[in-house]
Amino acid sequence: MSVFAYPSTVIRDAERPQLVAGVDLMARAARALAQFSAEVLRTRRGQIFGSRVCVLAGPGNNAGDALYAAAALARRGVHITVITLFDRTHTEGLAAARGAGAEVIGFPGSPDFGDPNVEMDLRQPAAVSSSPRAHILRELSRSDLVFDAILGTGGRRGLPEHVASLIRDWRSSGTSTGGRTAPPAVIAVDTPSDLSPDEAGAEDRFHADHTVTFGGLKTELIDPRVTAFTGTVHMVDIGLELDEDQATAEVVDTSDLGADFPRPHAEGHKYSRGVVGVLAGSEEYPGAGVLTTTSAVNCGIGMVRSLGSPMVAELVIGLHAEVVPASGRTDAVLMGPGNPEDEYVRACVDDLVDTDVPVVLDAGALEMVGRAESVKGTWLAERPVVLTPHAGELARLLSRLLGEIITSSRINADPIGWAQRAARLSGCLVVLKGHQTVIACPDGFCVLPEAGPASLATAGSGDVLAGIIGAMVATFHARNRHSTAETPLSERDLAHIVGLGVLVHNAAGRRAVSAGALADAVAEVAGELIHGGSLIE
């Protein structure tokens, strides 16, 4: 189901009333971490007893989580080695680990933290003797699992040199297996230390296999650029009361599709199920019209209208006799795939004036979008607008909006940031298509659907996605319009709906290797969702 992401400050604020009330949040976190780690060890070794776990402990509360978890593992027969990397760590957690039999090694030459309320410069280099360092590297190499509990959400960018050099040495040794068949698994506790999307200095940072985070999903963990450092992120609920209005993003997956996909009501009719107008394809690119319309038809909508070239409509009707080749009432209009001729674009725009019908703009139709302030006086002003560019198209759009050259490589280097900027500048919902599709609202809120399969990287795949999104927007707009408690769709609701469309696209992509087969597979996915089947991953 949907998981919302929050700034770390929001999560810390939510912890305070629980702590004041005497709730032992650290105990909850440590139990969950120990249980998860035990499963990792069982998967890797076939058993927990006799495993070796190394804790790299820093000065913060995430070290306390790791140390208490390590104590619980020690009581199950795991050999625990704790490496304290600074002059202090979590006192009670360290005592618990010692009491359970853990070996504790102090890293010599570590910087003096002193008063925890005094800000220290963690970047000061430290002189480290070779013998203890070799012992530490040996312990790391022979471990089955390593906890990264060095710096948590309060840590600043950049590790102190003595820690960075230790990681460099460990990584340069190939995270030596100590005679084992595989390197140790790395679990980042709450958040990886020195988490940054920058590639610079990557060899000095941990590349976790898993990140176990507590209380709520942190915003910094969902950036597609940090996946190499977080590994798989697992969120543990420790009982915080978080306000979804304070979330910065929503992560959606196949379970959301099963729960929220629009199914027909028993008393419904074709208009209550939604009508989408599709202006796609041209005499030059007729296939785009066929792919886009096919995916819209197959998505379970009440009616599809073909609004473009009669030649394209003829091709479409030859495949889908139910498509109506005439304008009329619509709940959403999609335009742009396959560069429809200007005369049909103008006619479509004329029909939309003085309505609030949502529009989805793809491909060539993106050229209609200017700055948000200029949109206010246009036909786009009084309606939800969804833009569906890939990185190259977004680069051209932003170059036009900003008056400077923006390249697709810059977009790919920070997809969330650029999608948010485009949404803010245009005043539209922006769907930046890619391996990790980003859906950004003008207020900065994002929806991140789970990544799709590699087979979606094929010509025409974007046309299929556009048809799905157009159909989904029309279906929900119709449902809302026919509701007795009609309320306008919020931008965040619309972003969630578009996210569901991306998930349909992903599910179809797991059954197809070409765009034509992909459009047909949409019918299989929608049929299973509507008739109560379960999606096959």
XYZ file of C-alpha atoms in Angstrom, residues 44-493:
450
model
C 22.536 -16.332 3.782
C 23.766 -19.121 6.063
C 20.762 -21.368 6.614
C 20.959 -20.685 10.356
C 21.417 -17.848 12.836
C 23.536 -19.613 15.476
C 27.253 -19.233 14.773
C 26.877 -16.231 12.461
C 29.146 -13.220 12.814
C 27.856 -9.642 12.931
C 29.960 -6.498 13.062
C 28.515 -3.185 14.332
C 30.130 0.049 13.173
C 28.895 2.328 15.927
C 28.773 6.088 15.829
C 27.653 8.590 18.462
C 23.912 8.777 17.665
C 20.684 7.019 18.465
C 20.915 4.830 15.384
C 23.957 3.258 17.052
C 21.700 2.539 20.048
C 19.218 0.788 17.732
C 22.040 -1.339 16.293
C 23.639 -2.144 19.646
C 20.400 -3.304 21.255
C 19.632 -5.354 18.143
C 23.134 -6.846 18.310
C 22.558 -7.797 21.966
C 19.369 -9.626 20.966
C 21.246 -11.468 18.209
C 24.063 -12.387 20.603
C 21.519 -14.083 22.851
C 20.606 -16.263 19.848
C 24.185 -17.460 19.404
C 25.532 -14.789 17.030
C 29.121 -13.629 17.547
C 29.023 -9.827 17.809
C 31.916 -7.431 17.281
C 31.306 -3.758 18.051
C 33.691 -1.195 16.562
C 33.306 2.209 18.216
C 34.435 4.797 15.703
C 34.342 7.862 17.973
C 35.151 8.659 21.572
C 31.564 7.922 22.595
C 28.588 5.911 21.458
C 25.188 5.065 22.863
C 26.091 4.182 26.456
C 23.157 1.961 27.397
C 23.180 0.162 24.047
C 26.912 -0.546 24.351
C 26.381 -1.891 27.877
C 23.623 -4.187 26.600
C 25.866 -5.524 23.821
C 28.764 -6.084 26.252
C 26.418 -7.808 28.689
C 25.328 -10.194 25.924
C 28.945 -11.107 25.219
C 29.912 -8.760 22.388
C 33.558 -8.017 21.702
C 34.196 -4.242 21.640
C 37.055 -2.668 19.704
C 37.791 1.035 20.006
C 39.039 2.621 16.788
C 42.230 4.456 17.817
C 42.739 8.061 16.846
C 38.990 8.747 16.505
C 37.982 12.401 16.927
C 36.861 13.607 20.338
C 33.163 14.379 20.331
C 33.188 15.696 23.882
C 29.972 17.521 24.745
C 27.226 16.125 22.466
C 25.598 19.563 22.415
C 28.711 21.153 20.907
C 28.937 20.967 17.114
C 32.168 19.250 16.102
C 33.988 19.154 12.762
C 33.745 15.498 11.779
C 36.109 15.972 8.858
C 39.263 16.258 10.947
C 41.742 13.533 9.940
C 42.881 11.044 12.527
C 46.098 9.058 12.904
C 45.308 5.354 13.162
C 47.806 2.671 14.146
C 48.110 -0.204 11.704
C 47.653 -3.140 14.100
C 44.152 -2.304 15.434
C 43.159 -1.223 11.939
C 44.188 -4.620 10.545
C 42.205 -6.327 13.303
C 39.125 -4.263 12.448
C 39.454 -5.015 8.726
C 39.775 -8.713 9.543
C 36.601 -8.604 11.652
C 34.724 -6.835 8.867
C 35.933 -9.356 6.310
C 34.923 -12.411 8.297
C 31.460 -11.096 9.177
C 28.253 -12.373 7.666
C 26.519 -9.055 8.275
C 27.658 -5.506 9.027
C 25.542 -2.776 10.616
C 26.210 0.750 9.342
C 25.245 2.721 12.452
C 27.879 5.436 12.114
C 25.818 8.557 11.453
C 22.044 8.827 11.274
C 19.638 11.499 10.087
C 21.440 14.144 12.140
C 24.782 13.486 10.454
C 26.342 16.063 8.179
C 27.547 15.405 4.660
C 31.014 13.898 4.569
C 32.515 11.281 6.860
C 35.560 11.987 9.055
C 38.742 10.904 7.362
C 39.479 8.004 9.707
C 36.082 6.456 8.872
C 36.271 7.250 5.150
C 39.719 5.692 4.898
C 38.530 2.566 6.716
C 35.675 2.179 4.223
C 38.085 2.766 1.323
C 40.430 0.074 2.575
C 37.582 -2.359 3.160
C 36.050 -1.707 -0.275
C 39.421 -1.802 -2.072
C 40.007 -5.247 -0.601
C 36.815 -6.295 -2.415
C 35.101 -6.448 0.963
C 37.220 -9.553 1.367
C 35.174 -12.588 2.219
C 37.553 -14.008 4.799
C 37.295 -17.408 3.151
C 33.529 -17.180 2.763
C 31.727 -17.532 -0.542
C 30.123 -14.046 -0.431
C 30.918 -10.649 1.089
C 28.966 -9.658 4.188
C 25.523 -8.146 3.837
C 25.396 -4.494 4.868
C 22.362 -3.103 6.688
C 22.160 0.661 7.110
C 20.394 1.497 10.356
C 17.729 4.184 9.825
C 19.713 5.821 7.010
C 23.076 5.125 5.367
C 25.933 7.194 6.727
C 26.867 10.198 4.574
C 23.924 9.605 2.240
C 24.347 11.822 -0.809
C 23.274 11.550 -4.455
C 26.686 12.835 -5.579
C 28.888 10.290 -7.317
C 32.026 11.987 -5.985
C 33.533 10.071 -3.085
C 31.332 7.020 -3.605
C 34.256 4.764 -2.713
C 34.315 6.355 0.770
C 30.675 5.538 1.494
C 28.756 2.414 2.334
C 26.764 0.660 -0.336
C 24.089 -1.025 1.758
C 22.147 -4.090 0.689
C 19.261 -2.996 2.911
C 18.258 0.119 4.802
C 15.943 -0.406 7.777
C 14.365 2.922 8.701
C 12.076 3.620 11.639
C 8.893 5.581 12.278
C 8.364 6.836 8.746
C 9.987 6.769 5.345
C 12.553 9.587 5.097
C 12.430 11.804 2.032
C 16.144 11.399 1.363
C 15.720 7.623 0.999
C 13.380 7.785 -2.018
C 15.640 9.750 -4.365
C 16.374 7.393 -7.307
C 19.995 8.570 -7.259
C 20.735 7.032 -3.849
C 19.524 3.500 -4.528
C 23.106 2.270 -4.888
C 23.747 3.388 -1.298
C 20.448 2.406 0.347
C 19.806 -0.950 -1.284
C 16.252 -2.080 -0.562
C 14.534 0.245 1.903
C 12.353 -1.300 4.627
C 10.176 0.953 6.782
C 9.374 -0.147 10.341
C 6.280 1.299 12.009
C 7.096 2.143 15.624
C 3.792 3.814 16.395
C 4.327 7.431 15.385
C 1.338 9.570 14.453
C 2.396 11.236 11.208
C 0.245 13.744 9.353
C 0.052 12.843 5.655
C -0.377 16.538 4.860
C 3.251 16.987 5.940
C 4.504 14.297 3.556
C 6.730 15.292 0.659
C 6.071 12.218 -1.467
C 4.045 9.046 -1.868
C 5.515 5.720 -2.999
C 2.967 3.436 -4.701
C 3.224 -0.184 -5.778
C 1.143 -3.028 -7.184
C -0.838 -3.402 -3.958
C -2.168 0.141 -4.459
C -3.290 -0.832 -7.943
C -5.236 -3.764 -6.554
C -6.881 -1.553 -3.950
C -7.576 1.622 -5.949
C -8.086 0.620 -9.576
C -11.537 1.922 -10.655
C -13.987 -0.959 -10.987
C -17.468 -0.567 -12.502
C -20.401 -0.128 -10.107
C -23.461 -2.347 -10.521
C -25.648 0.692 -11.184
C -23.102 2.365 -13.460
C -23.289 3.152 -17.175
C -20.837 4.112 -19.884
C -20.859 7.788 -18.965
C -20.334 7.146 -15.271
C -17.342 4.966 -16.220
C -15.804 7.880 -18.096
C -15.337 9.109 -21.640
C -11.869 9.983 -22.918
C -11.162 11.887 -26.105
C -7.956 10.817 -27.854
C -6.230 13.141 -30.288
C -3.282 11.010 -31.345
C -1.629 9.923 -34.556
C -1.335 11.584 -37.948
C -0.933 10.599 -41.547
C 2.822 10.643 -40.902
C 2.639 8.639 -37.645
C -0.658 6.702 -37.664
C 0.692 3.945 -35.413
C 0.826 6.301 -32.437
C -2.915 6.825 -32.764
C -3.541 3.085 -32.841
C -1.338 2.363 -29.809
C -2.695 5.240 -27.734
C -6.339 4.487 -28.491
C -5.895 0.741 -27.980
C -4.443 1.202 -24.509
C -7.257 3.620 -23.590
C -9.928 1.176 -24.814
C -8.274 -1.684 -22.941
C -8.124 0.192 -19.634
C -11.763 -0.451 -18.736
C -13.200 2.965 -19.566
C -16.809 3.622 -20.615
C -16.111 5.186 -24.032
C -13.239 6.347 -26.206
C -13.595 9.065 -28.832
C -11.120 9.406 -31.709
C -10.716 13.142 -32.320
C -8.047 13.305 -35.007
C -7.447 12.363 -38.613
C -10.190 10.298 -40.311
C -7.445 8.088 -41.686
C -6.234 7.306 -38.158
C -9.827 6.822 -37.001
C -10.390 4.306 -39.778
C -7.378 2.299 -38.671
C -8.509 2.432 -35.057
C -12.116 1.407 -35.792
C -10.828 -1.518 -37.833
C -9.378 -2.839 -34.582
C -11.844 -1.431 -32.063
C -15.348 -1.012 -33.432
C -16.525 0.527 -30.141
C -14.439 3.688 -30.623
C -16.579 6.724 -31.563
C -14.995 8.852 -34.345
C -16.736 12.082 -33.319
C -16.419 14.845 -30.756
C -18.862 15.124 -27.855
C -18.946 14.971 -24.070
C -15.671 13.923 -22.506
C -14.270 13.566 -19.007
C -10.670 14.023 -20.130
C -8.840 14.661 -23.382
C -5.440 13.316 -24.340
C -3.577 14.983 -27.168
C -0.134 14.889 -28.717
C 1.147 11.356 -29.435
C 2.130 10.984 -33.075
C 1.992 14.772 -33.761
C -1.660 15.198 -34.856
C -2.227 17.767 -37.631
C -2.781 21.370 -36.521
C -6.346 21.540 -37.822
C -7.464 18.763 -35.470
C -5.546 20.277 -32.559
C -7.279 23.644 -33.098
C -10.698 22.004 -33.323
C -10.048 20.067 -30.116
C -8.920 23.177 -28.256
C -12.001 25.081 -29.444
C -14.221 22.344 -27.994
C -12.419 22.543 -24.638
C -12.766 26.308 -24.182
C -15.306 27.187 -21.474
C -15.062 23.706 -19.941
C -13.104 22.325 -16.994
C -12.300 19.016 -18.694
C -8.829 17.739 -17.655
C -6.238 17.403 -20.395
C -3.189 15.190 -20.769
C -0.508 16.632 -23.042
C 2.099 14.328 -24.548
C 4.810 14.613 -27.215
C 4.105 17.477 -29.638
C 1.301 18.915 -27.479
C 3.871 19.849 -24.836
C 4.699 22.844 -27.021
C 1.429 24.433 -25.857
C 2.777 24.961 -22.354
C 4.357 28.223 -21.279
C 5.123 29.701 -17.879
C 2.513 29.288 -15.170
C 1.727 33.008 -15.242
C 1.062 32.882 -18.989
C -1.061 29.725 -18.641
C -3.539 31.661 -16.480
C -4.911 33.523 -19.442
C -5.201 30.526 -21.759
C -7.618 27.660 -22.301
C -5.408 25.569 -19.994
C -6.128 27.804 -17.017
C -9.313 26.376 -15.526
C -8.602 22.685 -15.709
C -6.198 20.023 -14.411
C -3.308 19.616 -16.858
C -1.004 16.584 -16.943
C 2.257 16.706 -18.902
C 3.971 13.415 -19.826
C 7.498 14.170 -21.115
C 10.529 11.929 -21.236
C 13.876 13.499 -20.260
C 14.563 14.939 -23.724
C 11.109 16.492 -23.971
C 11.355 17.907 -20.470
C 14.749 19.394 -21.328
C 13.199 21.213 -24.298
C 10.242 22.377 -22.215
C 12.465 23.714 -19.447
C 14.814 25.375 -21.931
C 11.809 27.247 -23.264
C 10.474 28.134 -19.807
C 13.833 29.190 -18.357
C 15.365 30.796 -21.424
C 18.546 28.725 -21.116
C 19.821 25.425 -22.454
C 18.823 22.488 -20.275
C 20.094 19.097 -21.403
C 18.558 15.671 -20.899
C 21.728 14.575 -19.068
C 21.050 17.268 -16.462
C 17.470 16.021 -16.153
C 18.643 12.440 -15.651
C 21.144 13.565 -13.022
C 18.319 14.832 -10.780
C 14.930 13.592 -12.023
C 12.923 14.535 -8.935
C 14.411 18.012 -8.705
C 13.832 18.848 -12.366
C 10.319 17.383 -12.431
C 9.448 19.503 -9.394
C 10.906 22.590 -11.033
C 8.967 21.993 -14.257
C 5.726 21.485 -12.318
C 6.263 24.690 -10.363
C 7.120 26.725 -13.465
C 4.284 25.371 -15.624
C 1.624 25.054 -12.950
C 0.888 21.565 -14.315
C 1.298 18.023 -13.048
C 4.504 16.677 -14.601
C 5.040 12.971 -15.309
C 8.744 12.515 -16.054
C 8.898 9.129 -17.751
C 11.855 6.827 -17.215
C 13.005 3.705 -15.392
C 11.864 5.443 -12.208
C 8.950 7.605 -13.288
C 8.504 10.765 -11.223
C 5.120 12.492 -10.901
C 5.502 16.028 -9.544
C 2.807 18.468 -8.390
C 3.246 22.258 -8.626
C 3.571 22.426 -4.809
C 6.565 20.034 -4.932
C 4.761 16.906 -3.720
C 5.785 13.793 -5.699
C 4.348 10.364 -6.391
C 6.888 7.654 -7.161
C 5.471 4.446 -8.638
C 7.631 1.363 -8.302
C 10.053 0.981 -11.199
C 8.858 -0.863 -14.289
C 10.549 -3.680 -16.209
C 13.323 -3.032 -18.727
C 11.070 -4.289 -21.534
C 9.188 -0.968 -21.417
C 12.140 0.753 -23.075
C 10.791 0.288 -26.593
C 9.356 2.476 -29.345
C 5.672 3.247 -28.758
C 5.725 2.438 -25.049
C 5.137 6.107 -24.212
C 2.078 6.198 -26.492
C 0.621 3.256 -24.592
C 1.283 4.981 -21.256
C -0.348 8.192 -22.483
C -3.506 6.272 -23.426
C -3.623 4.605 -20.002
C -3.168 7.912 -18.177
C -5.827 9.628 -20.285
C -8.297 6.820 -19.565
C -7.531 6.771 -15.839
C -7.930 10.538 -15.481
C -11.245 10.415 -17.386
C -12.549 7.519 -15.294
C -11.821 9.193 -11.968
C -13.093 12.574 -13.179
C -16.376 10.930 -14.256
C -16.660 9.058 -10.973
C -16.106 12.285 -9.082
C -18.602 14.190 -11.264
C -21.310 11.567 -10.778
C -20.741 11.362 -7.022
C -23.368 12.843 -4.706
C -20.540 14.369 -2.667
C -18.734 15.923 -5.606
C -15.473 17.627 -4.683
C -12.761 18.744 -7.079
C -9.858 16.343 -7.479
C -6.874 17.740 -5.636
C -3.464 17.826 -7.307
C -2.281 15.074 -4.969
C -5.312 12.921 -5.789
